XYZ file of C-alpha atoms in Angstrom:
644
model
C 66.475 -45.706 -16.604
C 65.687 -42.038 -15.847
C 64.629 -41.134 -12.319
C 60.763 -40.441 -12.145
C 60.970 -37.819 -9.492
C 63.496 -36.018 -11.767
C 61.159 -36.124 -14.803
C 58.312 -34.700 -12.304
C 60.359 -31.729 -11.419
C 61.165 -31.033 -14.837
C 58.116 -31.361 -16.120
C 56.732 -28.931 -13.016
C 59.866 -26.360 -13.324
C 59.200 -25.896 -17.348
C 55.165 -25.185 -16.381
C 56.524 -22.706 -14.226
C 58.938 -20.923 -16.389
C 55.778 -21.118 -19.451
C 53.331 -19.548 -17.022
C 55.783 -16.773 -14.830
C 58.662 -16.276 -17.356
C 56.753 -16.595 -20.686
C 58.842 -15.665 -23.850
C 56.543 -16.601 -26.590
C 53.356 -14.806 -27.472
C 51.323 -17.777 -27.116
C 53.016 -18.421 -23.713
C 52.153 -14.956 -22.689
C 48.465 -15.003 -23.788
C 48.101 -18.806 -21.824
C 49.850 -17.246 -18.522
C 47.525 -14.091 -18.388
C 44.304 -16.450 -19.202
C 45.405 -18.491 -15.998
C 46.030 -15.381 -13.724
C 42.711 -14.068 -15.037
C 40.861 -17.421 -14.039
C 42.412 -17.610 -10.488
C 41.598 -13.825 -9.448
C 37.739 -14.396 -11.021
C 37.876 -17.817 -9.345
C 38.530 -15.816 -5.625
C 37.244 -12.782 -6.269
C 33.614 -14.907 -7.240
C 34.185 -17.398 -3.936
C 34.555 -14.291 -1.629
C 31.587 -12.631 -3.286
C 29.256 -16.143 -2.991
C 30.552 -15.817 0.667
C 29.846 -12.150 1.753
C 26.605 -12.706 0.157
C 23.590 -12.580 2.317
C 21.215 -13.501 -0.848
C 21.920 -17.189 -1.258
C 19.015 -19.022 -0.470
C 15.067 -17.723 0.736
C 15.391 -16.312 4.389
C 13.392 -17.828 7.074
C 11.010 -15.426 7.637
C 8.075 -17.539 9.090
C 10.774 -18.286 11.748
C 11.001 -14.660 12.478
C 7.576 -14.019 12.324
C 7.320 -16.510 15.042
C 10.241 -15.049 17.245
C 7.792 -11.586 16.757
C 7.353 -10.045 20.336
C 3.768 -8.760 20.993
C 3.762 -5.076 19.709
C 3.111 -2.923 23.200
C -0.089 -1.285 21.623
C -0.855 0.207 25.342
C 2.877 1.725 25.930
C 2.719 3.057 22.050
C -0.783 4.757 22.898
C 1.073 5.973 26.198
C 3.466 7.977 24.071
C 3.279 10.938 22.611
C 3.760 10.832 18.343
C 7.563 11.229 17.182
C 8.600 13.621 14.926
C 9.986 11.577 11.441
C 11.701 13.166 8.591
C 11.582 10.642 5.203
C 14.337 11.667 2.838
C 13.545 9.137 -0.328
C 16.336 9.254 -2.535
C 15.472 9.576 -6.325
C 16.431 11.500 -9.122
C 15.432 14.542 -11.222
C 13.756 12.090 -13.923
C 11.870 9.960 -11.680
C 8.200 12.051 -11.899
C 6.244 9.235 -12.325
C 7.451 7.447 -9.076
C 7.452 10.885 -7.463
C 3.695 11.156 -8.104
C 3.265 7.434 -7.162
C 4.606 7.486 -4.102
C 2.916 11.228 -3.743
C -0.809 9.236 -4.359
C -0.265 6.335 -2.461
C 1.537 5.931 1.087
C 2.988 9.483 1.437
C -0.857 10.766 1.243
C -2.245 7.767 3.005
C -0.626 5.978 5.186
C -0.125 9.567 7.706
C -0.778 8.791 10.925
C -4.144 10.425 12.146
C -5.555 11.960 15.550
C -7.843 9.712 17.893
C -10.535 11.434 15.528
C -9.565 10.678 12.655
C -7.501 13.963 11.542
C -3.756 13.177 10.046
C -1.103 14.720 12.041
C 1.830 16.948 11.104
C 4.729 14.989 12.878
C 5.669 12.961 10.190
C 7.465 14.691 6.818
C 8.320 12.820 3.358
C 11.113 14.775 1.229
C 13.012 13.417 -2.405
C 16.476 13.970 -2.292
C 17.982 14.549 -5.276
C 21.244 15.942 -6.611
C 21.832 18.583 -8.686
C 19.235 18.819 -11.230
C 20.417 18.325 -15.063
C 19.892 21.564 -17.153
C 16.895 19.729 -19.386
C 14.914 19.017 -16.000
C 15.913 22.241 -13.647
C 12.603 24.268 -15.036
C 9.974 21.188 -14.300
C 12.065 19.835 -11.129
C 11.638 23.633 -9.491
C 7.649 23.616 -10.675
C 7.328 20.347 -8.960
C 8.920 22.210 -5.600
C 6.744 24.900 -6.227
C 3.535 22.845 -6.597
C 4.136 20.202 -3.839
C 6.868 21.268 -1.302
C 8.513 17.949 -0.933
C 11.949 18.307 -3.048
C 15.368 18.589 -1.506
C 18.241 19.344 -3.874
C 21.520 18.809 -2.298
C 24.960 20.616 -3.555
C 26.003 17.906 -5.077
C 26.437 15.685 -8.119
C 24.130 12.709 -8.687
C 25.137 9.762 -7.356
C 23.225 6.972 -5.598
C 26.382 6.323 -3.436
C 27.028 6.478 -0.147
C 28.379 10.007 -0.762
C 24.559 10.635 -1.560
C 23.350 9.176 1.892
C 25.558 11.121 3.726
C 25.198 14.874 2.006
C 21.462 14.026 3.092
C 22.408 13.475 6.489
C 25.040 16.179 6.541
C 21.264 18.580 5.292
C 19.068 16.651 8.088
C 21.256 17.787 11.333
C 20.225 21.104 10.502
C 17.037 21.172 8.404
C 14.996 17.957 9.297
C 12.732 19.841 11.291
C 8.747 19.552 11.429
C 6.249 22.617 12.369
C 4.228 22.661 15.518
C 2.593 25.742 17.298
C 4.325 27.783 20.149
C 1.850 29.353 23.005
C 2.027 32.970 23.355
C -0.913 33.359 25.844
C -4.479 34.448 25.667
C -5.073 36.532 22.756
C -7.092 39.430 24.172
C -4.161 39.907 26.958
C -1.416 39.474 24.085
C 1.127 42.730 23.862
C 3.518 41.523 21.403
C 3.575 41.631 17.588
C 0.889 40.006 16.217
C 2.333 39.291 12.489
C 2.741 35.130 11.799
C 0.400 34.578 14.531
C -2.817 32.213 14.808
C -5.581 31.997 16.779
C -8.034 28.842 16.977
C -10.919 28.604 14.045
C -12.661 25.550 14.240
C -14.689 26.192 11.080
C -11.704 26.543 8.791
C -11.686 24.561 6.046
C -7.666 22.345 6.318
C -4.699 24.073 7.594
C -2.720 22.939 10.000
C -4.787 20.495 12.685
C -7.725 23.066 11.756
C -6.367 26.303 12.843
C -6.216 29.037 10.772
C -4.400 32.258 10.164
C -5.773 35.678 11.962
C -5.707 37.797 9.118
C -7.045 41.038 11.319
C -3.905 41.262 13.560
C -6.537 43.687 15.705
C -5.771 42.659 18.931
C -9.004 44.077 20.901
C -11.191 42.174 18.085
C -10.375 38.415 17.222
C -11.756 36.688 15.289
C -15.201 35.852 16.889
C -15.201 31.942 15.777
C -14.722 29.531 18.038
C -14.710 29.959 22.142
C -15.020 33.497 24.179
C -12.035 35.817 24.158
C -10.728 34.858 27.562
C -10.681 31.292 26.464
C -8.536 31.919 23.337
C -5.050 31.602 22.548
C -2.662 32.904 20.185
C 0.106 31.044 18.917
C 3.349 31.212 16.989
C 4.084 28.763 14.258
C 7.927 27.577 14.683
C 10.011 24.582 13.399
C 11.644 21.490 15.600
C 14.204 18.986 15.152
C 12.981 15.771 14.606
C 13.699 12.876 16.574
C 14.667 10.180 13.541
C 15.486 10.594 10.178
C 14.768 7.630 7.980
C 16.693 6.741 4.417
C 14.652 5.494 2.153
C 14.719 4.454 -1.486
C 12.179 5.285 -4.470
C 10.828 1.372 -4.970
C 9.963 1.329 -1.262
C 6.541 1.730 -0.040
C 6.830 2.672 3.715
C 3.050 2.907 5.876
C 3.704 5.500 7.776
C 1.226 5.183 10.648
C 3.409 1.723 11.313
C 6.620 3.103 10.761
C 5.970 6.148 13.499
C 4.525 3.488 16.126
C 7.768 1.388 15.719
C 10.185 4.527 15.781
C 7.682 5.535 18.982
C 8.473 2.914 20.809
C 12.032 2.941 20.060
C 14.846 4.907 22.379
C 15.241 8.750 21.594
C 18.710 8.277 21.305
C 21.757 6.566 19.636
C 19.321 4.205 17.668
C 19.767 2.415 14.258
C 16.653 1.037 13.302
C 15.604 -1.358 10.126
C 15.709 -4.871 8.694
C 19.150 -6.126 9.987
C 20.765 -8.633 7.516
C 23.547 -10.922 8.722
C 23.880 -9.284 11.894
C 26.106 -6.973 9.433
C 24.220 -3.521 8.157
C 20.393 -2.127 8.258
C 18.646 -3.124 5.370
C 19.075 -0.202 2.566
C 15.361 -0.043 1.136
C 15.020 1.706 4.558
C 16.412 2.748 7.826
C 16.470 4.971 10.276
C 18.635 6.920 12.507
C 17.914 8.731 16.217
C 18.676 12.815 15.590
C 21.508 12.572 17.145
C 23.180 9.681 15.602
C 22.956 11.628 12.085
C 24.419 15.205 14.228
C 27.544 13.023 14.495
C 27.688 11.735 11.142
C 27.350 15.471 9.445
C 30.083 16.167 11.939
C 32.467 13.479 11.222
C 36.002 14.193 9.375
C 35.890 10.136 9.134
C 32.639 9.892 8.017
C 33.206 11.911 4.813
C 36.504 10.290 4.479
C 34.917 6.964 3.846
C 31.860 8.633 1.802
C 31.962 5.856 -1.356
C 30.082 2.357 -2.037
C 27.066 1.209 -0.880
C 25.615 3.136 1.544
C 23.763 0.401 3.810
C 27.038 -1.059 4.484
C 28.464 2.139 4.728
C 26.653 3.488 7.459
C 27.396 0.394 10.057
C 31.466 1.581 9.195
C 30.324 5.216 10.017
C 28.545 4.128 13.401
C 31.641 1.946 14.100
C 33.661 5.183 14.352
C 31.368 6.627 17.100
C 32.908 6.740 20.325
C 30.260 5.791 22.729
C 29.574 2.962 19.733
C 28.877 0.389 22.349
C 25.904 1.976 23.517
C 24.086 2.371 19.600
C 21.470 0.779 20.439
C 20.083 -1.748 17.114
C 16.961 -2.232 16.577
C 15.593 -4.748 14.170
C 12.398 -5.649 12.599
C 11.793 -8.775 10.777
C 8.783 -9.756 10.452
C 6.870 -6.986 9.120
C 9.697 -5.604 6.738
C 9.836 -7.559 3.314
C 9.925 -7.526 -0.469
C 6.784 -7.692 -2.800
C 5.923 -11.358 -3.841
C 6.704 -10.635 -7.496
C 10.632 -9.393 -6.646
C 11.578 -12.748 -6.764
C 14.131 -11.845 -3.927
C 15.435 -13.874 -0.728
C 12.909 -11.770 1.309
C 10.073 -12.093 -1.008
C 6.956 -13.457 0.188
C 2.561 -12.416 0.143
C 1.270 -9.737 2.069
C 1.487 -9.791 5.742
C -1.154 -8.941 8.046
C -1.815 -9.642 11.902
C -4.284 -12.534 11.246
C -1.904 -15.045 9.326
C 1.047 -14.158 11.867
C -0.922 -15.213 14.479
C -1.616 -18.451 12.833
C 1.689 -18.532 11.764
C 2.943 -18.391 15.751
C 0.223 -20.973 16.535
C 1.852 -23.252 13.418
C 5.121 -23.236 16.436
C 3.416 -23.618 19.281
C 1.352 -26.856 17.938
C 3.907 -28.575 15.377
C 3.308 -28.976 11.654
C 2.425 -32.685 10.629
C 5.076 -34.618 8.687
C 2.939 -34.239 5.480
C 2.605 -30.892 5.791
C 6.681 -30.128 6.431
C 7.124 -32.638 3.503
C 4.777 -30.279 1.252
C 6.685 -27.190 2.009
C 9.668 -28.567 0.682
C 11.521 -29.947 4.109
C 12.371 -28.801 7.604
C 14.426 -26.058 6.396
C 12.173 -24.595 2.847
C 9.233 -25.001 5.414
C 10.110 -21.864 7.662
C 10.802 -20.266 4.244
C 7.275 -21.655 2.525
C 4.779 -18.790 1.345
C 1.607 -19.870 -0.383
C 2.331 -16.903 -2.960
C 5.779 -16.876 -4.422
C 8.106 -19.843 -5.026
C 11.889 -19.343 -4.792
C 13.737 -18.695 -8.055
C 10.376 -19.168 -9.760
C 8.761 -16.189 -11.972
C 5.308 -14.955 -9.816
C 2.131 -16.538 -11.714
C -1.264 -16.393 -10.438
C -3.516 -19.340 -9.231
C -5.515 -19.049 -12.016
C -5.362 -17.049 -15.162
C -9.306 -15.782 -15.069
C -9.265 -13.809 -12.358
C -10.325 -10.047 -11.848
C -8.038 -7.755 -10.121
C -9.509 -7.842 -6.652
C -9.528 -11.345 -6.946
C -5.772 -11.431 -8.559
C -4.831 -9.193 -5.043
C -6.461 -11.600 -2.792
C -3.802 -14.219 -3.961
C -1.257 -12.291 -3.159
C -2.278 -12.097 0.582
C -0.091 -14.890 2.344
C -1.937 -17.366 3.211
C -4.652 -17.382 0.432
C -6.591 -14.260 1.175
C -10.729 -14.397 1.486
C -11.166 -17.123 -1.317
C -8.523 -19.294 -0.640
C -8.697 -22.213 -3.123
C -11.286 -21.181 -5.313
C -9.606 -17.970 -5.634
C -13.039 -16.204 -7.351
C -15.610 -14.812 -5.327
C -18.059 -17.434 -5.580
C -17.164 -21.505 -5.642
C -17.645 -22.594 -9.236
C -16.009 -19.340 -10.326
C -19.432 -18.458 -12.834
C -19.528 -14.857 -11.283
C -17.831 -12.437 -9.039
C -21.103 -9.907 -8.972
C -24.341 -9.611 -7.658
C -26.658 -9.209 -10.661
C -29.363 -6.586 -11.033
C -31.547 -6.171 -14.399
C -30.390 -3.258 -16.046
C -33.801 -1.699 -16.039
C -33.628 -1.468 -12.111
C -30.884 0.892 -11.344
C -30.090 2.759 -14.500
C -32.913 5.339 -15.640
C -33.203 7.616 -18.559
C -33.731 11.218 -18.109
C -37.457 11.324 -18.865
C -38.325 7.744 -16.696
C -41.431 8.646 -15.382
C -40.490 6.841 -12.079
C -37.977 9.741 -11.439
C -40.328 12.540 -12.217
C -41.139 14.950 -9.669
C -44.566 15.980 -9.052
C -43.991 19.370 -10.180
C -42.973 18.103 -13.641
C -45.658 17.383 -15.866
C -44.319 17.045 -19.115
C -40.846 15.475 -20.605
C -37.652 17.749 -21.077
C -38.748 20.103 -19.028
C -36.132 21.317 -16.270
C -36.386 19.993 -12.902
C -37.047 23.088 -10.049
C -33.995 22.515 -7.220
C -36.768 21.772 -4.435
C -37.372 18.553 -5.972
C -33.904 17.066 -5.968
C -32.721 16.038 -2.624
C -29.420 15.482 -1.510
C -27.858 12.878 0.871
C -24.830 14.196 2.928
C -23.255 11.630 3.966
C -22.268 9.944 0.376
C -22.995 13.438 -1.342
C -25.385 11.742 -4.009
C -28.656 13.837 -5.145
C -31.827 12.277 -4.334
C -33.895 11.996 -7.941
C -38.364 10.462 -7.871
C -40.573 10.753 -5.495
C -41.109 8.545 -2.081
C -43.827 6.049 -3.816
C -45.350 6.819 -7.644
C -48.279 5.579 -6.555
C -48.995 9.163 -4.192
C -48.044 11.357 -7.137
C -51.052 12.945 -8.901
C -49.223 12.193 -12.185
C -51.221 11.094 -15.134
C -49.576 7.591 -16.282
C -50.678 5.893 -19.259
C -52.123 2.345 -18.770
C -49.231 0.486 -20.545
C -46.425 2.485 -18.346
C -48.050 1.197 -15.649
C -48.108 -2.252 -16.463
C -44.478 -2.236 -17.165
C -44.008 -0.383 -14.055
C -45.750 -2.987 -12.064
C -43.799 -6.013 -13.497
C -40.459 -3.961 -12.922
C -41.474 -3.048 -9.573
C -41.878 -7.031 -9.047
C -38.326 -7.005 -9.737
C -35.418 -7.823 -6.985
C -32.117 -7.556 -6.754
C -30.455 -10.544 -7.721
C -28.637 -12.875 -5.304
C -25.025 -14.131 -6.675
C -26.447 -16.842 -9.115
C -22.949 -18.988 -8.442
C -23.223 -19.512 -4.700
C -26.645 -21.083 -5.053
C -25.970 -25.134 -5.038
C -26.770 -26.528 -8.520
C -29.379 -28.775 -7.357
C -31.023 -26.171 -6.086
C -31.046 -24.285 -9.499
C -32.282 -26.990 -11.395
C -34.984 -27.747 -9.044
C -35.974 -24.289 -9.081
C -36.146 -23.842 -12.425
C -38.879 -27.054 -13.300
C -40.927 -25.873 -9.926
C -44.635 -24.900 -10.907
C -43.846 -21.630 -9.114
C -41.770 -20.538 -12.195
C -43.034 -17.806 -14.087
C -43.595 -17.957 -18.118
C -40.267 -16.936 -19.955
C -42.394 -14.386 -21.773
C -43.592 -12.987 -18.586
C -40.535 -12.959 -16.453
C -38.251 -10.612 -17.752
C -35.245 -12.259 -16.059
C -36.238 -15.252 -18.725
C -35.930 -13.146 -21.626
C -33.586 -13.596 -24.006
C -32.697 -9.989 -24.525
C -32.538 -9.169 -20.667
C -29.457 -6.480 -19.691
C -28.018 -6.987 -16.455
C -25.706 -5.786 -14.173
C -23.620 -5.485 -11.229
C -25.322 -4.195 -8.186
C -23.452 -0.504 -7.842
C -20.772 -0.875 -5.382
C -19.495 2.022 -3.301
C -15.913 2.423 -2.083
C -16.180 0.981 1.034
C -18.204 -2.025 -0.209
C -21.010 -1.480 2.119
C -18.918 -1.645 4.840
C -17.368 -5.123 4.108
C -14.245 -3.641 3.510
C -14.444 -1.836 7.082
C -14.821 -5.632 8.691
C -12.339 -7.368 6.453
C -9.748 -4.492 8.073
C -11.081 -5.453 11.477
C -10.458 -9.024 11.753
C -7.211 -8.547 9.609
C -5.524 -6.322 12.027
C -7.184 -8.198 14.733
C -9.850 -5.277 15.700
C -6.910 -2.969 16.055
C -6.155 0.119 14.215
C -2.031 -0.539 14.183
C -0.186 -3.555 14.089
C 0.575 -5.027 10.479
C 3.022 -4.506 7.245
C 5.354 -1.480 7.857
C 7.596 -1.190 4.425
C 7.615 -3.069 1.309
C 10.484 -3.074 -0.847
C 11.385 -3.871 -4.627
C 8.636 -2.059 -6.415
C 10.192 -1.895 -9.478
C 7.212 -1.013 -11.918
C 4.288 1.158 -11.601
C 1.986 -2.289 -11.836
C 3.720 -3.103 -7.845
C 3.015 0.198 -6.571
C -0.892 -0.240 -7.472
C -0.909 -4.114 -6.338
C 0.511 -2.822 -2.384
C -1.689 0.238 -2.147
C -4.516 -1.498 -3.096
C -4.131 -4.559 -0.511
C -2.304 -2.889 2.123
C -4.609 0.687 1.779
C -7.968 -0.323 0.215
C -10.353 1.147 -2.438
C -11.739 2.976 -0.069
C -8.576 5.393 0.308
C -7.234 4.886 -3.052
C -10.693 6.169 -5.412
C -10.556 9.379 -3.459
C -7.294 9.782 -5.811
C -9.608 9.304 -8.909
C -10.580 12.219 -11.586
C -14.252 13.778 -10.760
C -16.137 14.702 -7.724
C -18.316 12.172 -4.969
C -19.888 10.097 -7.753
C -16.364 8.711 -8.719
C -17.010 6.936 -5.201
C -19.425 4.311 -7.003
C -18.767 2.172 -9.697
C -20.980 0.962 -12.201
C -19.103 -2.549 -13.518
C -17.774 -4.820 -11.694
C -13.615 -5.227 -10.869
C -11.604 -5.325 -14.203
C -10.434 -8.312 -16.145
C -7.994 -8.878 -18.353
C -8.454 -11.391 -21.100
C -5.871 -13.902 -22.965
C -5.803 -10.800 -25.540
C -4.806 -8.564 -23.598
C -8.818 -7.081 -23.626
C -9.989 -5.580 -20.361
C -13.552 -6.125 -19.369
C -15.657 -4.765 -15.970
C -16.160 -7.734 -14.588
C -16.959 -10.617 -16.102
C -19.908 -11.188 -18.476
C -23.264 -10.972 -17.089
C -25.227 -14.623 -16.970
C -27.229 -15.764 -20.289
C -29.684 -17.009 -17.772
C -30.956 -15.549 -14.467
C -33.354 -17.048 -12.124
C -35.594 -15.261 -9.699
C -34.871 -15.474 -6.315
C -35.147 -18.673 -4.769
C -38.676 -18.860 -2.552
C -38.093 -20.909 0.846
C -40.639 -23.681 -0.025
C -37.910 -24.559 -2.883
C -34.711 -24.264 -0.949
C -36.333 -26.587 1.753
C -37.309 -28.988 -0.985
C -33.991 -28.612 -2.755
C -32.570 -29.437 0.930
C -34.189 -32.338 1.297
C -32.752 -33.247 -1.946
C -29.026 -32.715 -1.202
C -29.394 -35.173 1.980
């Protein structure tokens, strides 16, 4: 009987000679499958390993490890000078002009009144340009100043990364204004010299070039003589230089404060991931961290791969690398809620971190930490996006303000409902048309000086109100004009001056409509023009600011401070992101300033856009088939006494 430990051996010694000493084809083709399997097989372990991206990151347990921004010490200090170098390339105009119209315009930080500043500088870096975009790439330098071409191929490498910091060292610089002493004592040349001229229009924090260069005879705006200086404009170095890349949307009022309060010196600042590398979407380095970089033979040695782990290799080279100082920020650093990504989650602002902190402090309930999926998915939970799920709104009927809202972690102003009102029947406050749009020859607009229709209106009868820039059409009160009104246009005039605006219909309780609508006090449907079944309305006209809610909301968002929420975004990979984060981090107060046409583009007539099933886009939604007048107290007390 053979021996079964000599028939194992065999059996093991012919795999071995099929799969490392093949002869046959077939053998061959079997032995090279295997090899391939085992290096995937590794190569695919080590990758699942190294990889930071596994599973949603924790971020409501950073959020709560947050240390109190020093507002005080930040307010103590003066602004730091920040160079942006976003890395794009030559066919990116779009996102050039994206980023151009939303944070690099409006997220600056400003003066305590109000004025932006010049310490903070946004450039693209590109390569060299390809021969079919050199002509518009060098119009696009010409028109906006804000295009670095480096001398060197394209390449979004870490070869790329470090040619821009090799150009920062010596050109990240920002302009400020040198003193060269009162201007009626100055002796030098006066070429490329300013003086202060409070009335000029822009230029740079308000002061404007002397033109004149007379010496004895400045320019006579502004203080006395003796009081005036002349100064010399001149460049500095900056104190950080930040990467960034083109689907990142950085506020830079936020970034500045963080970088402010940062060391001067040997600082890496960002997002840090695995206590590894600086988070590429954006980072910054101290001045003279990126002096040592341009300098290094072993820096450009190493100059290939990705360039966020790169750059920790580079810094590991530095001599006095012990004393880089790292400095991370996670809680207010993340990826939009539609990027699907590890560090995806709603919009962040002050309010819902505090409540987020006060969630540690007091303990979630064990329903609550069984609803978020767990102990460990419940630091992880966001009421906006779901991990590995494909973003989809609360409900598929709402306008775009309402749409933003939801993306605001933690629900945003209509939490639940999601729609401005309860019942969702209207996101507008309804006006009859009649009220607040006129035609050109309404007699309730005619000046007294205009007797007859068409006829031109003189200039002294049109006001104008400075603050919103809006002309001022009608007189005071029709009934002191001297016109001569026919009988019928005053009747109508009377029943539309009865006319009010209209409260929103859908936050009025139902009982309380009903009731209202059987009460004696209702007017005859042919009488009440609100009744009528060929009544127009529309949205009361809402100004950019939204009377000032938007001003509030801002206030108790940032918790009644000017500073203090979301400083970068990242994955913006379509145009439709870019709008979504300007609009909820900036505001349509900022943003329709952007818009075609002069101060009247600063009103809107419809209400926020919808788009339907079809793909159809309406104002607003559909004005009410029914509207009722508004509701006297006599029947709210009577509908109150209902409800109870």
């Amino acid at each position: 009987m053979p021996n079964p430990l000599r028939a194992i051996l065999s059996i093991l010694t012919k795999s071995f000679r099929t799969c490392f000493g093949p002869i046959h084809p077939i053998t061959i083709f079997i032995a090279l499958l295997l090899i391939a399997g085992f290096v995937t097989t590794v190569t695919m372990t080590i990758m699942y390993i190294l990889n930071p991206d596994k599973e949603p990151l924790p971020w409501r347990t950073y959020c709560q490890q947050q240390m109190p921004f020093p507002h005080q010490f930040a307010d103590a200090l003066a602004p730091v000078n920040v160079v942006v170098g976003v890395m794009t390339i030559d066919s990116k105009y779009e996102r050039r002009n994206t980023i151009r119209s939303t944070y690099a315009r409006h997220t600056l930080p400003v003066s305590k009144d109000g004025k932006p500043l010049a310490n903070v500088q946004v450039k693209f870096i590109l390569g060299r340009v390809r021969k079919a975009h050199a002509k518009r790439v060098a119009l696009e330098m010409e028109a906006y100043n804000d295009i670095v071409v480096l001398d060197m191929d394209e390449t979004q490498s870490a070869r790329k990364t470090l040619s821009f910091f090799q150009w920062a060292a010596e050109n990240a610089t920002v302009p400020f204004l040198r003193p060269l002493g009162p201007a009626k004592d100055f002796k030098g040349d006066v070429a490329d010299t300013f003086i202060p001229n409070t009335n000029a229009p822009g230029g740079l924090s308000n002061w404007a070039y002397d033109s004149s260069h007379d010496l004895h005879t400045p320019s006579s705006i502004g203080d006395s003589d003796g009081e005036k200086m002349r100064y010399q404009v001149a460049w500095r170095n900056v104190d950080y230089v930040v990467k960034a890349d083109d689907d990142t949307f950085i506020v830079l009022s936020e970034l500045e404060r963080h970088l402010r309060v940062s060391p001067r010196r040997m600082t890496y600042w960002g997002y840090l991931v695995k206590n590894w590398f600086m988070g590429g979407e954006a980072y910054a380095l101290s001045h003279d961290l990126v002096q040592w970089l341009a300098n290094s033979p072993e820096a450009s040695k190493t100059a290939k791969g990705k360039e966020d782990t790169r750059t920790p290799q580079w810094l590991a080279l530095h001599p006095n690398r012990s004393s880089i100082n790292w400095v991370s920020e996670h809680c207010w650093i993340y990826d939009h809620p539609k990027g699907n990504s590890p560090y995806s989650h709603g919009f962040l602002f002050p309010d819902h971190v505090e409540q987020i902190k006060l969630e540690a402090r007091h303990g979630l309930s064990e329903q609550e930490i069984a609803y978020r999926g767990g102990e460990r998915r419940a630091q992880s939970y966001s009421t906006v996006s779901k991990w590995h799920q494909k973003y989809s709104p609360p409900r598929n009927d709402l306008t775009v303000e309402e749409e933003l809202e939801a993306m605001i972690e933690g629900g945003g102003r209509w939490e639940g409902a999601w729609v401005r009102n309860p019942d969702g029947s209207s996101s507008q406050s309804w006006t009859h048309r009649d009220d607040i749009v006129f035609t050109n020859d309404d007699l309730r607009l005619r000046p007294s000086s205009t007797n007859e229709r068409g006829n031109a209106v003189l200039a002294s009868d049109v006001g104008l109100e400075l603050n919103s820039g809006l002309p001022i059409y009608g007189p005071v009160s029709v009934t002191n004009t001297t016109m001569e009104i026919p009988v019928e246009k005053q009747k109508a005039e009377t029943k539309l001056g009865k006319r009010n605006f209209l409260d929103e219909i859908s936050s009025w309780p139902r009982k309380l409509i009903g009731l209202h609508s059987s009460t004696d006090a209702k007017e005859k449907d042919d009488e009440n023009p609100f009744m009528q079944s060929n009544a127009r309305f529309l949205p009361r006209p809402t100004p950019k600011d939204e009377y000032g809610d938007w001003a509030s909301l801002h206030a108790r968002r940032y918790l009644n401070k000017p500073h203090g929420g979301t400083v970068i975004v990242h994955y913006l990979k379509k145009t439709e992101y870019w709008h979504e984060t300007a609009l909820i981090l900036l505001g349509k107060a900022k943003l329709w300033d952007n818009g075609a046409g002069g101060l009247g583009k600063q009103w809107r007539m419809g209400g926020s856009p919808l788009v339907r099933s079809n793909g159809y886009i309406t104002e607003g939604r559909s004005a009410p088939k029914r509207a009722f007048m508004p509701i006297t107290p006599e029947a709210a007390a009577v509908a109150d006494a209902t409800v109870a």
